[in-house]
Coordinates of C-alpha atoms in Angstrom, one line a residue:
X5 CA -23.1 -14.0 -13.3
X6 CA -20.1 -11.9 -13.1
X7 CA -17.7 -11.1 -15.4
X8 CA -14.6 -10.6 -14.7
X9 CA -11.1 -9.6 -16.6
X10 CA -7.7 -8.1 -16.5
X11 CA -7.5 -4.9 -14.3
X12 CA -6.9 -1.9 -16.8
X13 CA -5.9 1.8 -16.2
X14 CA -8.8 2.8 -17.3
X15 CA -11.0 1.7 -14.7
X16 CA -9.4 4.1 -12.6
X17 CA -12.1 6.6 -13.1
X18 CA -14.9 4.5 -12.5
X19 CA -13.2 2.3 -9.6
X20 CA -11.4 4.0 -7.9
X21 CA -14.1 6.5 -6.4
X22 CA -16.1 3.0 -5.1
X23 CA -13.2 1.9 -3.5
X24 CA -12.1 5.5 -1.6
X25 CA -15.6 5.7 -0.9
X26 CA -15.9 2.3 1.4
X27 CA -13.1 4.2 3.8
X28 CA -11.6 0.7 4.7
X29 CA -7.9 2.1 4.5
X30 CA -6.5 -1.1 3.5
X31 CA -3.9 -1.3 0.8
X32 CA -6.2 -3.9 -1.5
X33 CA -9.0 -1.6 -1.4
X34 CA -6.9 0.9 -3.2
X35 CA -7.7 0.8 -7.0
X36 CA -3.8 2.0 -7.4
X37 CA -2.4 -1.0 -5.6
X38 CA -4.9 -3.2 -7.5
X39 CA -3.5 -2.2 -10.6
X40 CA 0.2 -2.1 -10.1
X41 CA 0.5 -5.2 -8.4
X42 CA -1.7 -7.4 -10.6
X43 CA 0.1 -9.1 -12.9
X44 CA 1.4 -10.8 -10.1
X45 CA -1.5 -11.8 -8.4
X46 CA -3.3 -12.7 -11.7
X47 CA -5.6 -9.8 -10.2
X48 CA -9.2 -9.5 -12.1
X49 CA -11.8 -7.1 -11.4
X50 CA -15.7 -6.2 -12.4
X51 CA -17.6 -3.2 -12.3
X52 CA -20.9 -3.8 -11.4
X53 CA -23.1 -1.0 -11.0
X54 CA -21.9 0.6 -7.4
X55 CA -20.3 -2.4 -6.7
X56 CA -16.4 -3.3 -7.3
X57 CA -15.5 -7.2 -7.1
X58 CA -11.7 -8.3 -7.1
X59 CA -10.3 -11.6 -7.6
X60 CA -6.6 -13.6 -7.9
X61 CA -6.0 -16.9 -9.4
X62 CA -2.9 -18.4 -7.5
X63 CA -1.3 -22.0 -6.8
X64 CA -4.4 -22.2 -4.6
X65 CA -7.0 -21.3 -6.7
X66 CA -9.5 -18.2 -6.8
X67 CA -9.7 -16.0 -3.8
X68 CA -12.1 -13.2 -3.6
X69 CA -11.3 -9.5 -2.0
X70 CA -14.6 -8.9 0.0
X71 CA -17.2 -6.8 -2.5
X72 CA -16.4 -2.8 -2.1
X73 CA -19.5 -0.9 -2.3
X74 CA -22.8 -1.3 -2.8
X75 CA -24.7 -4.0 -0.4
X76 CA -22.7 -6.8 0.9
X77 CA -25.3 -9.7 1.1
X78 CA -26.3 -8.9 -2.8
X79 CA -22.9 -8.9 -3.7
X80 CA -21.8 -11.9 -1.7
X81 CA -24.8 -13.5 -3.5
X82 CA -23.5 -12.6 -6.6
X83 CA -20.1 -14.3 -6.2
X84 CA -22.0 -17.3 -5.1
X85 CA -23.9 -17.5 -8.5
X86 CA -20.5 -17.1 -10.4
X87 CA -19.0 -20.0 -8.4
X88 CA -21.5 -22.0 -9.0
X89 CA -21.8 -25.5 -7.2
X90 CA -18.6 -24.7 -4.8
X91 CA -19.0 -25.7 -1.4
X92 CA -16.0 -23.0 -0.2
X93 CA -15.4 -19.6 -1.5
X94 CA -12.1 -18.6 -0.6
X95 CA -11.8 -14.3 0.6
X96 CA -8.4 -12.5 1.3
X97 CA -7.4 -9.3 3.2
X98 CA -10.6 -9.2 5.1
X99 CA -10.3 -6.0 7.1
X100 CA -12.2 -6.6 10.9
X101 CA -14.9 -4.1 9.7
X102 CA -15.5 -6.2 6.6
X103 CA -15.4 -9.0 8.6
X104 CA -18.4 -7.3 10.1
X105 CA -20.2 -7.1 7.0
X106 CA -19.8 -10.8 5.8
X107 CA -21.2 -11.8 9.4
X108 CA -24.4 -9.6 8.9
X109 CA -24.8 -10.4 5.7
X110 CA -24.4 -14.9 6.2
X111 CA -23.9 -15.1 10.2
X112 CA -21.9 -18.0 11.2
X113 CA -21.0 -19.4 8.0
X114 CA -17.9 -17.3 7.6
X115 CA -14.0 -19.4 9.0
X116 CA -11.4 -16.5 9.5
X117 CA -7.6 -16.8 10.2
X118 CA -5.3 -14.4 10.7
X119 CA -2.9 -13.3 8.6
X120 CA -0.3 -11.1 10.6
X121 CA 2.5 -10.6 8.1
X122 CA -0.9 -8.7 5.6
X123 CA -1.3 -6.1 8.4
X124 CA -1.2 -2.6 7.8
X125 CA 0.8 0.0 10.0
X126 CA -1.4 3.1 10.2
X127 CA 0.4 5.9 11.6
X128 CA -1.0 9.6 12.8
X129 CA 0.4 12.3 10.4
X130 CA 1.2 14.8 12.5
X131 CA 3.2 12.3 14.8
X132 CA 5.6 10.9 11.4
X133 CA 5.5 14.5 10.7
X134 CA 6.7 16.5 13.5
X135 CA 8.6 13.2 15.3
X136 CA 7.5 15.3 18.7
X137 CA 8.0 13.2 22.1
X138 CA 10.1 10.8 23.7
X139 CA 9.0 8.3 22.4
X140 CA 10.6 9.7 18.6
X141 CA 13.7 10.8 20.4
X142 CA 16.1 8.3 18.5
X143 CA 14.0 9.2 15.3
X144 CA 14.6 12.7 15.4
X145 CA 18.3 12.2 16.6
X146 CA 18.7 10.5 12.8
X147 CA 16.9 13.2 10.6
X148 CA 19.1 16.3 12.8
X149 CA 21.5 14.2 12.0
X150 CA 21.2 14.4 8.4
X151 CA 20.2 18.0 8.0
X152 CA 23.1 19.2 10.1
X153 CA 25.1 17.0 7.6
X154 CA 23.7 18.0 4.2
X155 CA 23.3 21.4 5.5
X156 CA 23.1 24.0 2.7
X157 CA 23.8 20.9 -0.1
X158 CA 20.0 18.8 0.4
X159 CA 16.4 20.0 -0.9
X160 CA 13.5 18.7 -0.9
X161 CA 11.1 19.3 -3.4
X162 CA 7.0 17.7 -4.3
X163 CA 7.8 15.3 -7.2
X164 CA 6.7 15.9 -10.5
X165 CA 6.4 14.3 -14.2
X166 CA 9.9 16.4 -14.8
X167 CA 11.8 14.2 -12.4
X168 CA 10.5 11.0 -13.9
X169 CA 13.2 10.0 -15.9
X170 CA 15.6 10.8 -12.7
X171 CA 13.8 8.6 -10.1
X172 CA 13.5 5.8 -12.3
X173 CA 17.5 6.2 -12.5
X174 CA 17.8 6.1 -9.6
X175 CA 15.5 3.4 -8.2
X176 CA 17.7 0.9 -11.0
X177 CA 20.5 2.4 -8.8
X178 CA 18.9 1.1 -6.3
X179 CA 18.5 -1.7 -7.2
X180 CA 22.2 -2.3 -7.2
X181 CA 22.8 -1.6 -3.9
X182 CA 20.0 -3.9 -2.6
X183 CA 20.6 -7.3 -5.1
X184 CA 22.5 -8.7 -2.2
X185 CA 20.1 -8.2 0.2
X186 CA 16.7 -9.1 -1.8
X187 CA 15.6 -11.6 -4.6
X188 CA 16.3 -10.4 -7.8
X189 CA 12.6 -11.7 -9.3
X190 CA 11.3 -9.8 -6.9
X191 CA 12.8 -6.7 -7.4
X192 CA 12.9 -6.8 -10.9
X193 CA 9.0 -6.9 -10.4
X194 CA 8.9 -4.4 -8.1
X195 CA 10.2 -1.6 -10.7
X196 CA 8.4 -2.6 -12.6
X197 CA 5.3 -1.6 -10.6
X198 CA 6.9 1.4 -9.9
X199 CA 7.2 2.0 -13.7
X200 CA 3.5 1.6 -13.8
X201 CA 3.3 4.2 -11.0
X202 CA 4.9 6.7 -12.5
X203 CA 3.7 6.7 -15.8
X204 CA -0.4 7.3 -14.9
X205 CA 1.6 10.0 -12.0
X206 CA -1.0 12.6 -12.9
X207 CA -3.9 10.1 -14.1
X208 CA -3.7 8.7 -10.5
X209 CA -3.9 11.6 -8.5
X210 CA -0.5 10.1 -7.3
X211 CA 1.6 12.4 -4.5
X212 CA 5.9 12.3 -4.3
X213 CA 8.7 13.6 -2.8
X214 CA 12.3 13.7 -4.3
X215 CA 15.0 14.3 -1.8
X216 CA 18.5 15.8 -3.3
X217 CA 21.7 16.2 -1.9
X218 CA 24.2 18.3 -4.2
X219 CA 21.6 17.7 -6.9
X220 CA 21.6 13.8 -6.8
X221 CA 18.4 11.9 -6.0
X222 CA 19.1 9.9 -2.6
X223 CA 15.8 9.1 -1.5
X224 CA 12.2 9.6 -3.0
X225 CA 8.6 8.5 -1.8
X226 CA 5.2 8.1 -3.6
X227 CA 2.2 7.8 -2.2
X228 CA -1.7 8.0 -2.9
X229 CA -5.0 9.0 -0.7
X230 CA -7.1 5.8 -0.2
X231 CA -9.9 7.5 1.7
X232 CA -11.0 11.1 3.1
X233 CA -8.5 10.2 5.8
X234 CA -5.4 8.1 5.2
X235 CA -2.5 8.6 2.2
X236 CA -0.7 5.2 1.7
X237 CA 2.7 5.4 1.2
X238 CA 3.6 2.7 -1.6
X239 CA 7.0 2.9 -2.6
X240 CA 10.1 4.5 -0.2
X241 CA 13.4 4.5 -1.5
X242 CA 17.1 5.8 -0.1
X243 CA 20.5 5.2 -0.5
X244 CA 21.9 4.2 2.9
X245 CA 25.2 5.7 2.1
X246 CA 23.4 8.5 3.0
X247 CA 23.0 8.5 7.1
X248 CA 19.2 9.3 7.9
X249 CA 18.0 9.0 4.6
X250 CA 15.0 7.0 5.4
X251 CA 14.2 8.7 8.5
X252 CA 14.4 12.1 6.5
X253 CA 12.3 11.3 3.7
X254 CA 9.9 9.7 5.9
X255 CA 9.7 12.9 8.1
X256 CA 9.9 15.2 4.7
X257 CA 7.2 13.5 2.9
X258 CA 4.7 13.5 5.8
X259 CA 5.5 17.0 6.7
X260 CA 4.9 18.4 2.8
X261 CA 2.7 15.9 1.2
X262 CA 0.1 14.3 3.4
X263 CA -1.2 17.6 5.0
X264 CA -4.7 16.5 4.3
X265 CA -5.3 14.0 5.8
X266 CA -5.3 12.2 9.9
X267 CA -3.3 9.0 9.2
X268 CA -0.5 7.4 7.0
X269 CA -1.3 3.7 6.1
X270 CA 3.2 2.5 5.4
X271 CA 1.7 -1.2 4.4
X272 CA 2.0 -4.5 5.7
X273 CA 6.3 -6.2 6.6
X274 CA 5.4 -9.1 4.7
X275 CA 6.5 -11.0 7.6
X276 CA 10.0 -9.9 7.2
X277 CA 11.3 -9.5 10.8
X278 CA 13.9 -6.4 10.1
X279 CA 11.1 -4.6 8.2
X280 CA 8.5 -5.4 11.0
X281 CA 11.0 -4.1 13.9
X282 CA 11.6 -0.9 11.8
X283 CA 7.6 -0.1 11.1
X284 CA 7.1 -0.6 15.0
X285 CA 10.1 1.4 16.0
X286 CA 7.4 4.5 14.2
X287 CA 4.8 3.8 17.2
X288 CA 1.8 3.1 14.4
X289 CA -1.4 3.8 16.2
X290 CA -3.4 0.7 15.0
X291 CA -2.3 -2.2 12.9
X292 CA -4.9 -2.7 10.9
X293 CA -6.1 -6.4 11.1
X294 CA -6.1 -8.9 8.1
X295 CA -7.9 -12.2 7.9
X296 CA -8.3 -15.1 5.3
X297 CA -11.6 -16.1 5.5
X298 CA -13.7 -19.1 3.8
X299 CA -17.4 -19.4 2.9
X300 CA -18.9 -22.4 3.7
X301 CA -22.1 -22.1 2.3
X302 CA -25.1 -23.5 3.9

């Protein structure tokens, strides 16, 4: 039976190489996300052998990420012994290609619905990084925009522990601007994430950008790899008092800091219609497909 507990920083070492390995690119099979994000989804996790199983108690009850790594039909067998006499194990944020796994491992027995506002936008690097074509035209009008602006007054610079203290002022500045526009629960919870972030920056193998203009933060990005291929993009913030902010740090941070890899994964909209017009307006190559899916075992 499987034992499972509160997610800890210190399963990064051990986890955290499972999950790259499995090369899903979705945002909950990054041990980062998993840990920032769990007190509010009551997120648990075991380590067994090559095998990482998540879980989150909600309103709804238990709901299982799909095993990462190791062999699927063991590890679904596995959860099944844990749950004991249920009749319906309940799986989130099934990716299609670990939809294809389930089926292999229990054909048929599997129920899937989508779940459209969980998508991921996967972009290619080089396109967010050079904003080349017509199809960028309006993007690149915003980012000359700025830099013919802030000419000779903005830098960019790779973020390190030094500028800490700064971004964290700055994202409760943030936070200022943006009360009127979001919940305040929700952004209250979101720093702290962030706060989490920052503080295992070097632990986590994390990647940021700091953008200045006259030597004040206005935007600033951190990111992570979640596979040999793909960096996701977790947090993204800029002072819209600054024209092309977003568009520049967007542009600044794929150009400098995601030179190793083919893709960007910039998360899911959350079903928020503005945010979701915005992530298209980028061209993403593939929105990567998320399912709920029940086991109704047989």
């Amino acid at each position: 039976m499987l034992k499972f507990r509160p997610v800890h920083a210190d399963d990064f070492e051990t986890a955290a190489p499972i999950m790259k390995a499995t090369g899903y690119n979705s945002t909950e099979s990054s041990f980062v996300i998993l840990y920032t994000w769990s007190g509010l989804y009551n997120g648990e996790v075991c380590i067994d052998g090559d095998t990482v199983f998540i879980r989150s108690r909600g309103r709804d009850g238990v709901s299982y990420l799909p095993p990462l790594g190791g062999d699927m039909k063991s590890a679904l067998l596995k959860i099944a012994e844990t749950e004991g006499n249920a009749e319906k194990i309940h799986f989130h944020s099934v990716t299609d290609r670990m939809r294809e796994k389930l089926e292999a491992s229990f054909p048929g027995e599997f129920e899937y619905t989508e779940r459209r506002k969980s998508f991921d936008y996967m972009y290619l690097r080089e396109e967010l990084a050079t904003l080349s074509g017509k199809k960028f035209h309006q993007k690149r009008n915003h980012v000359n925009k700025f830099l013919k602006r802030y000419e000779g007054r903005f830098e960019y610079n790779n973020m390190t522990n030094a500028d800490i203290p700064e971004v964290l002022k700055f994202q409760n500045k943030w936070i200022s601007m943006a009360s009127e526009k979001e919940g305040q629960e929700a952004l209250r919870y979101e720093t702290t994430a962030i706060e989490k972030l920052l503080y295992h920056f070097d632990r986590f193998d994390l990647r940021g950008g700091v953008l200045r203009v006259d030597g004040n933060i206005c935007a600033y990005c951190i990111g992570a790899k979640i596979s040999g291929d793909t960096v996701d993009v977790m947090v993204e913030k800029g002072d819209y008092a600054y024209d092309g902010v977003y568009q520049a740090i967007n542009k600044l941070f794929a150009e400098n800091n995601c030179r190793d890899v083919l893709y960007i994964n910039r998360e899911e909209d959350i079903g928020i219609e503005g945010l979701r017009r915005a992530k298209l307006s980028y061209c993403p190559v593939e929105l990567l497909r998320k399912y709920g899916a029940v086991w109704k075992r047989k």
